[in-house]
Coordinates of C-alpha atoms and ligand atoms in Angstrom, one line a residue:
Chain E
M27 CA -13.6 23.8 -8.0
G28 CA -11.3 26.1 -5.9
K29 CA -7.7 25.6 -5.3
D30 CA -6.4 22.7 -3.2
M31 CA -5.5 23.6 0.4
R32 CA -1.8 22.9 -0.3
T33 CA -1.9 25.2 -3.4
V34 CA -3.3 27.9 -1.3
Y35 CA -0.5 27.4 1.2
T36 CA 2.2 27.6 -1.5
D37 CA 0.6 30.4 -3.6
T38 CA 0.2 32.5 -0.5
L39 CA 3.8 32.1 0.5
I40 CA 4.9 32.9 -3.0
D41 CA 2.8 36.1 -2.8
I42 CA 4.1 37.1 0.6
A43 CA 7.7 36.4 -0.4
K44 CA 7.4 39.0 -3.2
E45 CA 7.3 41.8 -0.5
N46 CA 9.0 40.0 2.3
E47 CA 12.5 38.8 1.4
Q48 CA 12.9 36.9 4.7
I49 CA 10.4 34.2 3.8
C50 CA 12.0 30.8 3.2
V51 CA 10.5 27.4 2.6
L52 CA 11.9 24.1 3.8
E53 CA 11.0 20.5 3.0
A54 CA 12.2 17.1 4.0
D55 CA 11.6 15.1 0.8
L56 CA 7.9 15.9 0.8
M57 CA 7.9 18.9 -1.5
A58 CA 6.0 16.8 -4.0
A59 CA 3.3 16.2 -1.3
T60 CA 3.1 19.7 0.2
G61 CA 3.2 21.1 -3.3
T62 CA 5.9 23.7 -2.7
K63 CA 7.7 23.1 -6.0
T64 CA 6.2 26.2 -7.4
F65 CA 7.8 28.2 -4.6
K66 CA 11.1 26.6 -5.4
D67 CA 10.7 27.5 -9.1
V68 CA 10.1 31.2 -8.3
Y69 CA 12.5 31.5 -5.3
P70 CA 15.1 28.8 -5.8
D71 CA 17.5 30.6 -3.4
R72 CA 15.0 30.6 -0.6
F73 CA 14.0 27.0 -0.9
F74 CA 15.8 24.2 1.0
D75 CA 15.1 20.5 0.7
V76 CA 17.1 18.7 3.3
G77 CA 16.1 15.2 2.3
V78 CA 14.5 12.7 4.6
A79 CA 15.7 14.4 7.7
E80 CA 13.0 16.2 9.6
A81 CA 15.0 16.9 12.8
D82 CA 17.7 18.5 10.6
M83 CA 15.1 20.6 8.8
V84 CA 13.8 22.1 12.0
G85 CA 17.3 22.7 13.3
V86 CA 18.2 24.4 10.0
A87 CA 15.0 26.4 10.1
S88 CA 15.9 27.6 13.6
G89 CA 19.3 28.8 12.4
L90 CA 17.7 30.6 9.5
S91 CA 15.4 32.3 12.0
A92 CA 18.3 33.2 14.3
E93 CA 19.5 35.4 11.4
G94 CA 16.1 37.0 10.8
K95 CA 14.7 34.7 8.2
I96 CA 11.1 33.5 8.4
P97 CA 11.2 29.8 7.6
F98 CA 8.1 27.7 6.8
A99 CA 9.1 24.0 7.2
A100 CA 6.7 21.2 6.4
S101 CA 6.4 17.4 6.7
F102 CA 3.6 15.0 7.4
G103 CA 2.1 15.9 10.8
T104 CA 3.4 12.7 12.4
F105 CA 7.0 13.5 11.5
A106 CA 6.8 17.3 11.8
S107 CA 5.7 16.8 15.4
R108 CA 7.1 13.5 16.7
R109 CA 10.4 13.4 14.8
T110 CA 11.3 17.0 15.5
F111 CA 9.8 17.7 18.9
D112 CA 13.0 18.4 20.8
Q113 CA 14.5 20.4 17.9
F114 CA 11.3 22.4 17.6
F115 CA 10.9 22.7 21.4
L116 CA 14.4 23.8 22.1
S117 CA 16.1 25.3 19.0
A118 CA 13.0 27.1 17.8
N119 CA 10.8 27.8 20.9
Y120 CA 13.0 27.9 24.0
A121 CA 15.4 30.0 21.9
Q122 CA 12.5 32.3 21.2
L123 CA 12.9 32.1 17.4
N124 CA 10.4 32.3 14.6
V125 CA 9.9 28.9 13.0
K126 CA 6.6 28.1 11.3
L127 CA 6.3 24.3 11.5
V128 CA 3.7 22.8 9.2
G129 CA 2.2 19.4 9.8
T130 CA 0.2 18.1 6.8
D131 CA -2.2 15.2 6.5
P132 CA -3.9 15.7 9.8
G133 CA -5.6 12.7 11.5
I134 CA -7.6 10.5 9.3
T135 CA -6.7 12.3 6.1
A136 CA -3.5 10.2 6.1
Q137 CA -5.8 7.5 4.8
F138 CA -3.8 4.8 3.0
N139 CA -0.6 5.8 4.7
G140 CA -2.1 4.3 7.8
G141 CA -1.3 4.2 11.5
T142 CA 2.4 5.2 11.1
H143 CA 1.4 8.4 9.3
M144 CA -1.8 9.4 11.1
P145 CA -1.2 12.2 13.5
F146 CA -3.8 12.1 16.4
E147 CA -1.3 13.6 18.9
D148 CA 0.4 16.5 17.2
I149 CA -1.8 19.2 18.7
G150 CA -1.5 17.7 22.1
M151 CA 2.3 17.7 21.9
M152 CA 2.4 21.2 20.6
R153 CA 0.1 22.5 23.3
L154 CA 2.7 21.7 25.8
V155 CA 5.2 24.0 24.2
P156 CA 5.0 27.3 26.2
G157 CA 3.6 30.1 24.3
L158 CA 3.4 28.3 21.0
V159 CA 0.6 29.4 18.6
I160 CA -1.3 26.5 17.0
I161 CA -3.7 26.9 14.0
E162 CA -5.7 24.5 11.8
P163 CA -7.5 26.2 8.9
A164 CA -10.8 24.8 7.9
D165 CA -11.1 26.1 4.3
I166 CA -9.2 27.9 1.6
V167 CA -10.2 31.4 2.6
S168 CA -9.1 31.0 6.2
C169 CA -6.0 29.1 5.0
E170 CA -4.8 32.1 3.0
A171 CA -5.7 34.6 5.7
L172 CA -4.0 32.5 8.5
I173 CA -0.9 31.9 6.5
R174 CA -0.6 35.6 6.0
A175 CA -1.2 36.1 9.7
A176 CA 1.5 33.5 10.5
A177 CA 4.1 35.3 8.4
D178 CA 3.3 38.5 10.2
Y179 CA 3.3 37.0 13.7
K180 CA 6.6 37.2 15.5
G181 CA 7.2 33.8 17.1
S182 CA 7.0 30.1 16.3
M183 CA 3.8 28.5 15.2
Y184 CA 2.5 25.0 14.5
I185 CA 0.3 25.0 11.4
R186 CA -1.9 21.9 10.9
L187 CA -2.5 21.9 7.2
H188 CA -5.0 19.8 5.2
R189 CA -3.4 19.1 1.9
K190 CA -5.7 17.7 -0.8
G191 CA -9.2 19.1 -1.5
S192 CA -10.9 22.4 -1.6
N193 CA -13.7 23.9 0.3
A194 CA -14.8 27.5 0.8
L195 CA -16.8 28.1 4.0
Y196 CA -16.1 31.8 4.2
A197 CA -16.8 34.8 2.0
E198 CA -13.6 36.2 0.4
D199 CA -13.6 39.3 2.6
Q200 CA -14.0 37.5 5.9
K201 CA -11.6 38.8 8.6
F202 CA -9.6 36.4 10.7
E203 CA -7.5 37.0 13.8
L204 CA -5.1 34.6 15.5
G205 CA -6.7 33.5 18.7
K206 CA -10.2 34.5 17.8
G207 CA -12.7 31.8 16.9
N208 CA -15.4 32.5 14.3
V209 CA -19.1 31.8 15.0
L210 CA -20.4 30.2 11.8
V211 CA -24.0 29.5 13.1
D212 CA -25.6 30.9 16.1
G213 CA -27.7 28.8 18.4
D214 CA -29.2 28.4 21.9
D215 CA -29.2 24.8 23.0
V216 CA -25.7 23.5 22.4
T217 CA -22.4 24.8 21.0
I218 CA -20.3 22.8 18.6
I219 CA -16.7 23.9 18.6
A220 CA -14.8 22.4 15.7
T221 CA -11.4 22.8 14.1
G222 CA -10.0 21.9 10.7
F223 CA -11.0 21.0 7.2
I224 CA -12.7 17.7 8.0
M225 CA -14.5 18.6 11.3
V226 CA -15.9 22.1 10.7
P227 CA -18.0 20.9 7.7
E228 CA -19.1 17.9 9.7
A229 CA -20.1 20.2 12.6
L230 CA -22.1 22.3 10.2
K231 CA -23.9 19.2 8.9
A232 CA -24.5 18.1 12.5
A233 CA -26.2 21.5 13.3
Q234 CA -28.5 20.8 10.3
I235 CA -29.4 17.4 11.7
L236 CA -30.1 18.8 15.1
K237 CA -32.2 21.6 13.6
E238 CA -34.5 18.9 12.1
Q239 CA -34.8 17.6 15.6
G240 CA -35.8 21.0 16.9
I241 CA -32.4 21.6 18.6
S242 CA -30.7 24.9 18.0
A243 CA -26.9 24.4 17.8
A244 CA -24.3 27.1 17.5
V245 CA -21.1 26.2 15.5
I246 CA -17.7 27.8 16.1
D247 CA -14.7 27.4 13.8
M248 CA -11.8 27.4 16.3
H249 CA -9.0 27.8 13.8
T250 CA -6.6 28.8 16.6
I251 CA -6.3 26.0 19.2
K252 CA -3.7 27.9 21.2
P253 CA -4.1 30.5 22.5
L254 CA -7.7 29.3 22.9
D255 CA -10.4 32.0 22.5
N256 CA -11.4 31.7 26.2
K257 CA -13.9 34.5 26.1
L258 CA -15.8 33.0 23.2
V259 CA -15.9 29.5 24.7
L260 CA -17.1 30.9 28.1
D261 CA -19.7 33.1 26.5
Y262 CA -21.2 30.2 24.6
A263 CA -20.9 27.9 27.6
Q264 CA -23.1 30.4 29.5
K265 CA -25.4 31.0 26.6
T266 CA -26.1 27.4 25.5
G267 CA -25.1 25.4 28.6
A268 CA -23.7 22.5 26.6
I269 CA -20.6 22.1 24.5
V270 CA -19.3 19.5 22.0
T271 CA -15.8 19.7 20.7
C272 CA -14.8 18.2 17.3
E273 CA -11.3 17.5 16.2
N274 CA -9.5 15.2 13.8
H275 CA -7.2 14.3 16.6
Q276 CA -7.2 12.5 20.0
V277 CA -9.8 14.0 22.3
A278 CA -7.1 14.2 25.0
G279 CA -4.6 17.0 24.8
G280 CA -6.1 18.7 21.8
L281 CA -9.0 21.1 21.3
G282 CA -11.3 19.0 23.5
G283 CA -8.6 18.9 26.2
A284 CA -8.1 22.6 26.0
V285 CA -11.9 23.4 26.2
A286 CA -12.3 20.9 29.1
E287 CA -9.5 22.5 31.1
L288 CA -11.0 25.9 30.6
L289 CA -14.6 25.0 31.4
C290 CA -13.6 23.0 34.4
E291 CA -11.8 25.9 35.9
E292 CA -14.0 28.8 34.9
C293 CA -17.5 27.6 34.1
P294 CA -18.3 23.9 34.6
T295 CA -20.5 22.9 31.7
P296 CA -21.6 19.5 30.3
L297 CA -19.1 18.6 27.6
G298 CA -18.8 15.9 24.9
R299 CA -15.7 15.4 22.8
I300 CA -15.6 14.0 19.3
G301 CA -12.2 12.7 18.0
S302 CA -10.1 9.6 18.4
Q303 CA -10.7 8.0 21.8
D304 CA -7.2 7.1 22.8
R305 CA -6.6 4.9 19.7
F306 CA -3.9 4.6 17.2
G307 CA -4.5 5.3 13.5
Q308 CA -4.9 2.7 10.8
V309 CA -5.3 2.4 7.0
G310 CA -8.5 3.0 5.1
T311 CA -10.5 5.4 3.1
L312 CA -11.7 8.7 4.6
E313 CA -15.2 7.3 4.5
F314 CA -14.2 4.2 6.4
L315 CA -12.0 6.1 9.0
I316 CA -14.5 8.9 9.8
K317 CA -17.0 6.2 10.8
E318 CA -14.4 4.0 12.5
Y319 CA -13.4 6.9 14.8
E320 CA -17.0 8.1 15.2
M321 CA -16.4 11.5 13.8
T322 CA -19.4 11.9 11.4
A323 CA -22.0 14.6 11.5
E324 CA -24.4 11.9 12.9
D325 CA -22.0 11.0 15.7
I326 CA -21.6 14.7 16.5
A327 CA -25.4 15.2 16.6
K328 CA -25.8 12.1 18.8
K329 CA -23.1 13.4 21.1
A330 CA -24.9 16.8 21.3
V331 CA -28.2 15.2 22.3
S332 CA -26.4 13.3 25.1
V333 CA -24.7 16.4 26.3
I334 CA -27.8 18.4 26.3
A335 CA -29.4 15.7 28.5
K336 CA -26.8 16.4 31.1
K337 CA -27.9 20.0 31.5
R338 CA -29.4 20.8 34.8
Chain U
M6 CA 24.9 -20.7 -7.8
N7 CA 23.9 -23.2 -10.5
Q8 CA 21.8 -22.2 -13.5
E9 CA 18.8 -24.1 -12.3
K10 CA 18.7 -22.4 -8.9
K11 CA 19.2 -19.0 -10.6
Q12 CA 16.3 -19.6 -13.0
D13 CA 14.2 -20.8 -10.1
L14 CA 14.8 -17.5 -8.2
Q15 CA 14.2 -15.5 -11.3
E16 CA 10.9 -17.2 -11.8
K17 CA 10.0 -16.6 -8.1
A18 CA 10.9 -12.9 -8.5
R19 CA 8.6 -12.6 -11.5
E20 CA 5.8 -14.1 -9.5
V21 CA 6.5 -11.7 -6.6
R22 CA 6.2 -8.8 -9.1
I23 CA 3.0 -10.1 -10.5
E24 CA 1.4 -10.6 -7.1
T25 CA 2.6 -7.2 -5.8
L26 CA 1.2 -5.4 -8.8
K27 CA -2.1 -7.2 -8.6
S28 CA -2.5 -6.2 -4.9
I29 CA -1.5 -2.6 -5.5
G30 CA -3.5 -2.5 -8.7
H31 CA -6.6 -3.8 -7.0
L32 CA -6.5 -0.8 -4.7
G33 CA -5.5 1.5 -7.5
V34 CA -2.6 3.4 -5.8
G35 CA 0.5 2.5 -4.0
H36 CA 4.3 2.5 -3.5
V37 CA 5.2 0.6 -6.7
G38 CA 8.7 1.9 -7.3
G39 CA 10.3 1.0 -3.9
A40 CA 8.5 -2.3 -3.8
M41 CA 9.8 -3.4 -7.3
S42 CA 13.4 -2.4 -6.5
I43 CA 13.8 -4.9 -3.6
V44 CA 12.1 -7.9 -5.2
E45 CA 15.4 -9.7 -5.9
V46 CA 16.9 -9.2 -2.5
L47 CA 13.6 -10.3 -0.8
T48 CA 13.3 -13.3 -3.1
Y49 CA 16.9 -14.2 -2.4
L50 CA 16.5 -13.9 1.4
Y51 CA 13.2 -15.8 1.6
Y52 CA 13.9 -18.5 -1.0
A53 CA 17.6 -19.1 -0.6
E54 CA 18.8 -17.8 2.7
M55 CA 16.5 -17.3 5.7
N56 CA 15.4 -19.9 8.1
V57 CA 11.7 -19.1 8.6
N58 CA 8.6 -21.3 9.2
P59 CA 5.2 -20.2 7.8
Q60 CA 3.6 -22.6 10.3
E61 CA 5.4 -20.9 13.1
P62 CA 5.9 -17.3 12.2
R63 CA 7.4 -16.4 15.6
M64 CA 9.7 -19.5 15.8
N65 CA 12.4 -18.6 18.3
D66 CA 15.5 -19.2 16.3
R67 CA 14.2 -17.9 13.0
D68 CA 16.2 -15.4 11.0
R69 CA 14.7 -11.9 11.3
L70 CA 14.1 -9.2 8.7
V71 CA 13.4 -5.6 9.5
L72 CA 12.1 -3.9 6.4
S73 CA 12.9 -0.4 7.5
K74 CA 11.6 1.2 4.3
G75 CA 8.2 0.0 5.4
H76 CA 6.4 1.5 2.5
A77 CA 7.7 -1.4 0.4
G78 CA 5.7 -3.8 2.5
P79 CA 3.5 -5.0 -0.4
A80 CA 6.5 -6.7 -2.0
L81 CA 7.2 -8.6 1.3
Y82 CA 3.5 -9.4 1.7
S83 CA 3.5 -11.2 -1.7
I84 CA 6.5 -13.4 -0.7
L85 CA 5.0 -14.1 2.7
A86 CA 1.7 -15.2 1.0
M87 CA 3.5 -17.2 -1.6
K88 CA 5.4 -19.0 1.2
G89 CA 2.1 -19.7 3.1
F90 CA 2.3 -17.4 6.0
F91 CA -1.2 -16.3 5.2
P92 CA -3.8 -16.9 2.4
K93 CA -3.0 -15.3 -0.9
E94 CA -6.5 -13.8 -0.9
W95 CA -5.3 -11.4 1.7
L96 CA -3.2 -9.6 -0.9
L97 CA -6.3 -8.1 -2.4
T98 CA -7.2 -6.5 0.9
L99 CA -4.1 -4.3 0.9
N100 CA -4.8 -1.0 2.6
Q101 CA -8.6 -1.5 2.9
G102 CA -10.2 -0.7 6.2
G103 CA -9.7 -3.5 8.7
T104 CA -7.0 -5.2 6.6
N105 CA -4.1 -7.3 7.9
L106 CA -1.9 -5.8 5.2
P107 CA -1.4 -2.1 5.8
S108 CA 0.7 0.0 3.5
H109 CA 3.6 0.0 6.0
C110 CA 4.9 -3.1 7.8
D111 CA 3.1 -4.0 11.1
R112 CA 4.4 -6.8 13.3
N113 CA 1.0 -7.0 15.1
R114 CA -1.1 -7.4 12.0
T115 CA 0.8 -9.6 9.6
P116 CA 2.2 -13.0 10.3
G117 CA 5.9 -13.1 9.3
I118 CA 6.6 -9.4 9.8
D119 CA 9.2 -9.0 12.5
M120 CA 9.1 -5.2 13.1
T121 CA 6.7 -2.4 12.6
T122 CA 8.1 0.3 10.4
G123 CA 7.0 3.3 8.3
S124 CA 8.6 6.2 10.0
L125 CA 11.8 6.1 8.0
G126 CA 15.1 5.8 9.8
Q127 CA 14.0 3.7 12.8
G128 CA 14.4 0.2 11.5
L129 CA 18.2 -0.2 11.7
S130 CA 18.2 0.7 15.4
A131 CA 15.5 -1.9 15.9
A132 CA 17.6 -4.5 14.0
V133 CA 20.5 -3.7 16.3
G134 CA 18.3 -4.3 19.3
I135 CA 17.0 -7.6 17.9
A136 CA 20.6 -8.7 17.2
L137 CA 21.6 -7.9 20.7
A138 CA 18.6 -9.8 22.1
T139 CA 19.3 -12.9 20.0
R140 CA 22.9 -12.8 21.1
L141 CA 21.7 -12.7 24.8
N142 CA 19.3 -15.5 24.0
K143 CA 22.0 -17.6 22.3
T144 CA 19.8 -18.4 19.4
D145 CA 21.8 -18.9 16.3
N146 CA 19.9 -16.7 13.9
R147 CA 20.8 -13.8 11.7
V148 CA 19.2 -10.4 11.5
F149 CA 18.7 -8.8 8.1
A150 CA 17.6 -5.2 7.5
I151 CA 16.7 -3.3 4.4
I152 CA 16.9 0.5 4.3
G153 CA 16.2 3.0 1.5
D154 CA 18.7 5.4 0.0
G155 CA 16.5 8.4 0.7
E156 CA 15.9 6.9 4.1
S157 CA 19.7 6.8 4.7
Q158 CA 19.5 10.6 5.1
E159 CA 17.8 10.2 8.5
G160 CA 20.6 10.7 11.1
Q161 CA 19.3 7.8 13.2
N162 CA 20.8 5.4 10.7
W163 CA 24.2 6.6 11.5
E164 CA 23.6 6.4 15.2
A165 CA 22.6 2.8 14.6
A166 CA 25.6 2.3 12.4
M167 CA 27.9 3.2 15.3
S168 CA 26.0 1.0 17.8
A169 CA 26.1 -2.0 15.5
A170 CA 29.9 -1.6 15.0
Q171 CA 30.5 -0.9 18.7
F172 CA 28.6 -4.0 19.8
K173 CA 30.4 -6.1 17.1
L174 CA 27.2 -7.4 15.6
G175 CA 28.6 -9.9 13.2
R176 CA 25.2 -11.5 12.7
L177 CA 23.6 -8.3 11.4
I178 CA 23.5 -8.0 7.6
A179 CA 21.9 -4.9 6.2
F180 CA 21.1 -3.8 2.6
T181 CA 20.7 -0.4 1.2
D182 CA 18.2 -0.2 -1.7
Y183 CA 20.3 2.3 -3.7
N184 CA 17.7 3.0 -6.4
K185 CA 19.0 6.6 -6.7
M186 CA 15.5 8.1 -6.2
Q187 CA 13.5 9.5 -3.4
I188 CA 10.2 11.4 -3.5
D189 CA 11.4 14.9 -4.4
G190 CA 14.0 13.8 -7.0
M191 CA 17.2 11.9 -7.5
T192 CA 19.1 11.4 -4.2
E193 CA 22.1 12.9 -5.9
D194 CA 20.3 16.2 -6.4
I195 CA 18.3 16.3 -3.1
M196 CA 20.9 15.1 -0.5
D197 CA 23.8 13.2 -2.0
L198 CA 24.9 9.9 -0.5
A199 CA 28.0 9.6 -2.6
A200 CA 30.6 7.0 -1.7
L201 CA 27.9 5.2 0.3
E202 CA 29.9 2.0 0.8
N203 CA 32.9 4.1 2.1
K204 CA 30.6 5.8 4.6
W205 CA 29.6 2.4 6.0
E206 CA 33.2 1.2 6.0
S207 CA 34.3 4.2 7.9
F208 CA 31.6 3.6 10.5
G209 CA 33.2 0.2 11.1
W210 CA 31.1 -2.0 8.9
H211 CA 32.1 -4.6 6.3
A212 CA 30.7 -3.0 3.1
Q213 CA 30.1 -4.3 -0.4
R214 CA 28.4 -2.9 -3.4
I215 CA 26.7 -5.1 -6.0
D216 CA 24.0 -5.2 -8.7
G217 CA 20.9 -5.7 -6.5
H218 CA 18.9 -7.4 -9.3
D219 CA 21.6 -10.2 -9.8
F220 CA 21.0 -13.3 -7.8
E221 CA 24.6 -14.6 -8.3
A222 CA 25.9 -11.3 -6.9
L223 CA 23.5 -11.5 -4.0
A224 CA 24.5 -15.0 -3.1
E225 CA 28.2 -14.1 -3.3
A226 CA 27.8 -11.0 -1.2
V227 CA 25.7 -12.6 1.5
K228 CA 28.2 -15.4 1.7
R229 CA 31.0 -12.9 2.2
A230 CA 29.0 -11.0 4.7
K231 CA 28.4 -14.2 6.7
E232 CA 32.2 -14.7 7.0
E233 CA 32.4 -11.6 9.1
T234 CA 32.0 -12.6 12.6
D235 CA 32.6 -9.5 14.7
R236 CA 31.5 -6.6 12.6
P237 CA 28.1 -5.9 10.9
S238 CA 27.8 -6.0 7.1
M239 CA 26.3 -3.5 4.7
I240 CA 25.5 -4.6 1.1
V241 CA 24.7 -1.6 -1.0
L242 CA 22.4 -2.7 -3.8
D243 CA 22.5 -0.8 -7.1
T244 CA 18.9 -1.1 -8.1
I245 CA 16.3 0.5 -10.4
K246 CA 13.2 2.0 -8.9
G247 CA 10.1 0.4 -10.4
K248 CA 12.3 -2.5 -11.8
G249 CA 10.3 -4.9 -14.0
C250 CA 7.1 -2.9 -14.0
S251 CA 6.4 -1.4 -17.4
F252 CA 4.7 1.8 -16.3
A253 CA 7.0 2.4 -13.3
E254 CA 10.5 1.4 -14.2
N255 CA 13.1 4.1 -13.7
K256 CA 10.4 6.7 -13.2
L257 CA 10.6 9.3 -10.4
G258 CA 6.8 9.4 -10.3
S259 CA 6.7 5.7 -9.3
H260 CA 7.2 6.4 -5.6
N261 CA 3.5 6.4 -4.7
M262 CA 1.5 6.3 -7.9
P263 CA -2.0 5.6 -9.2
V264 CA -2.3 2.3 -11.0
S265 CA -5.2 2.1 -13.6
A266 CA -6.7 -1.1 -14.8
D267 CA -5.0 -0.6 -18.1
D268 CA -1.6 0.0 -16.5
L269 CA -2.0 -3.1 -14.6
K270 CA -3.0 -5.2 -17.6
E271 CA -0.1 -3.9 -19.6
A272 CA 2.4 -4.5 -16.8
L273 CA 1.1 -8.0 -16.1
A274 CA 1.2 -8.9 -19.8
A275 CA 4.8 -7.7 -20.0
L276 CA 5.7 -9.9 -17.0
G277 CA 4.0 -12.8 -18.8
E278 CA 1.3 -13.4 -16.3
G279 CA -0.4 -16.7 -16.8
E280 CA 2.6 -18.2 -18.6
N281 CA 4.9 -20.6 -17.0
Ligands
LIG416 C1 10.4 9.8 9.0 C2 9.7 9.8 7.7 N1 9.7 10.9 6.9 C3 9.1 11.0 5.7 C4 8.4 9.9 5.3 C5 7.6 10.0 4.0 N2 8.4 9.2 3.0 C6 8.0 7.9 2.6 S1 9.0 7.2 1.5 C7 9.9 8.6 1.4 C8 11.1 8.6 0.5 C9 12.0 7.5 0.8 O1 13.0 7.4 -0.2 P1 13.8 6.0 -0.3 O2 14.3 5.6 1.1 O3 14.8 6.2 -1.3 O4 12.6 5.0 -0.7 P2 12.5 4.1 -2.0 O5 13.2 4.9 -3.1 O6 13.2 2.9 -1.7 O7 11.0 4.0 -2.2 C10 9.4 9.6 2.3 C11 10.1 10.9 2.4 C12 8.4 8.7 6.1 N3 7.7 7.6 5.8 N4 9.0 8.7 7.3
LIG417 MG1 15.2 5.4 -3.1

């Protein structure tokens, strides 16, 4: 078993912080959840736990950034986004500072914490912040590479971080670039564009199901949701003539929204979107929730077939 | 409070702990610590103080409770079930897909829950709004609220504190579950709340501090709070996180913990489950 996603996050920051003295880590009473205690142990001076006070955390992070520090500040995705939106919007982004805001437990992975803790809207909110870069790593290899890229990138970012569990989709030496999606499987009949730890593996499974039905599906890991890799999306829209987006988030405002906006303006293409359909979250196991919100590989394959049928 | 009443409440509190541990234990994980620390205050409110009606959960002139530290919902669910707001069998559906008892309080799912909570720091403002509305409606009820000590670090509490004082909400009585612990450590080490009762007083509240597991102290403090007619009251409860649960009491790790079948058995035995 590989490392947990959260361990990759923390270990990567510990490693970067060796060379880069500006790296700081902030928490709002969820260090135990994010797993950043090991960072605190190694760099106690560069670790700040502000208590249950997310808005304060992002304000403090903005101040640190104003003095050249590179703060990584985390909370559950609901609170990282909804409870700090104005602080993040204004103190971090409008002020053109360099705050890496991390929202953990994306979408249905909030499980037993339920509807109050289940972020289906954070990507949508963050997409409205001008110029903000938004990423969601799908496995431990991309997680490490993208955290390194985030530390190097000069500007604020929203990082949607899966916390518990490990999965390696990529070879160790795979290259990642912010804003450039990765084609995991090539195909001709339909393109599945997915993001995140839950949905990219489901998309890969869906491609297998489709293959058994004689349908050739391409799968793209869109680890950067903003800026969207427009060229890749348009190339595959032209090549396959049908697109399905998959996100552990509302279909409105997130990856599906971004792809829909692009296609509509540049290359109208039949599109289906997998994700929560304008619903709130609720409690349950991952197995229950992924079925409840129709986000399984089977749901994706079904959606692909229906989108292909709309091709002219 | 006479001895009989006190023993009665203690017995109810024991039952609440047993039911709560059974429901969390059935799932195998949950917020044990913060549920156990408020068992006495909840028991006192629902068995000695509040005017509520299980047959009519939304009765107009009922007393309201906002459990702002919504993760302690399971303790409140046990009391609501014991009082007959819904069948006790529901307790074993805690947190399962489709349940009416989600980990955090939900006014639309659970009969007897007055406010939806779970994002810490929001409940006290809602309690202020409820108190304002009941004043407009001229119903004679009180509004109770319970916030956590870690939760008290959210700035919104202090905004609500000012509103409640400004609006002279004498019928609002709030409690702080001062169990000295939050997720990442002792509140003192993470973000200290020292002189908590003085903070509330300086925000214009009537403030008291008592042993939150002592029914006589609770009765006395609530009586004093009710004498205040034009300022809100805060009762800071010195409590123990995980109180009364053998594997959780006074443990930092009790916040959201796995509960094995053996843990459960041991804790229930220590609480004398099955005895009267
Ligand atoms: C706004 C918000 N931030 C973070 C959380 C996650 N969280 C749940 S409980 C908790 C600690 C609360 O500490 P305290 O109020 O002392 O709770 P208690 O000890 O009573 O369980 C945190 C950080 C949350 N539910 N809401
Ligand atoms: Mg506490």
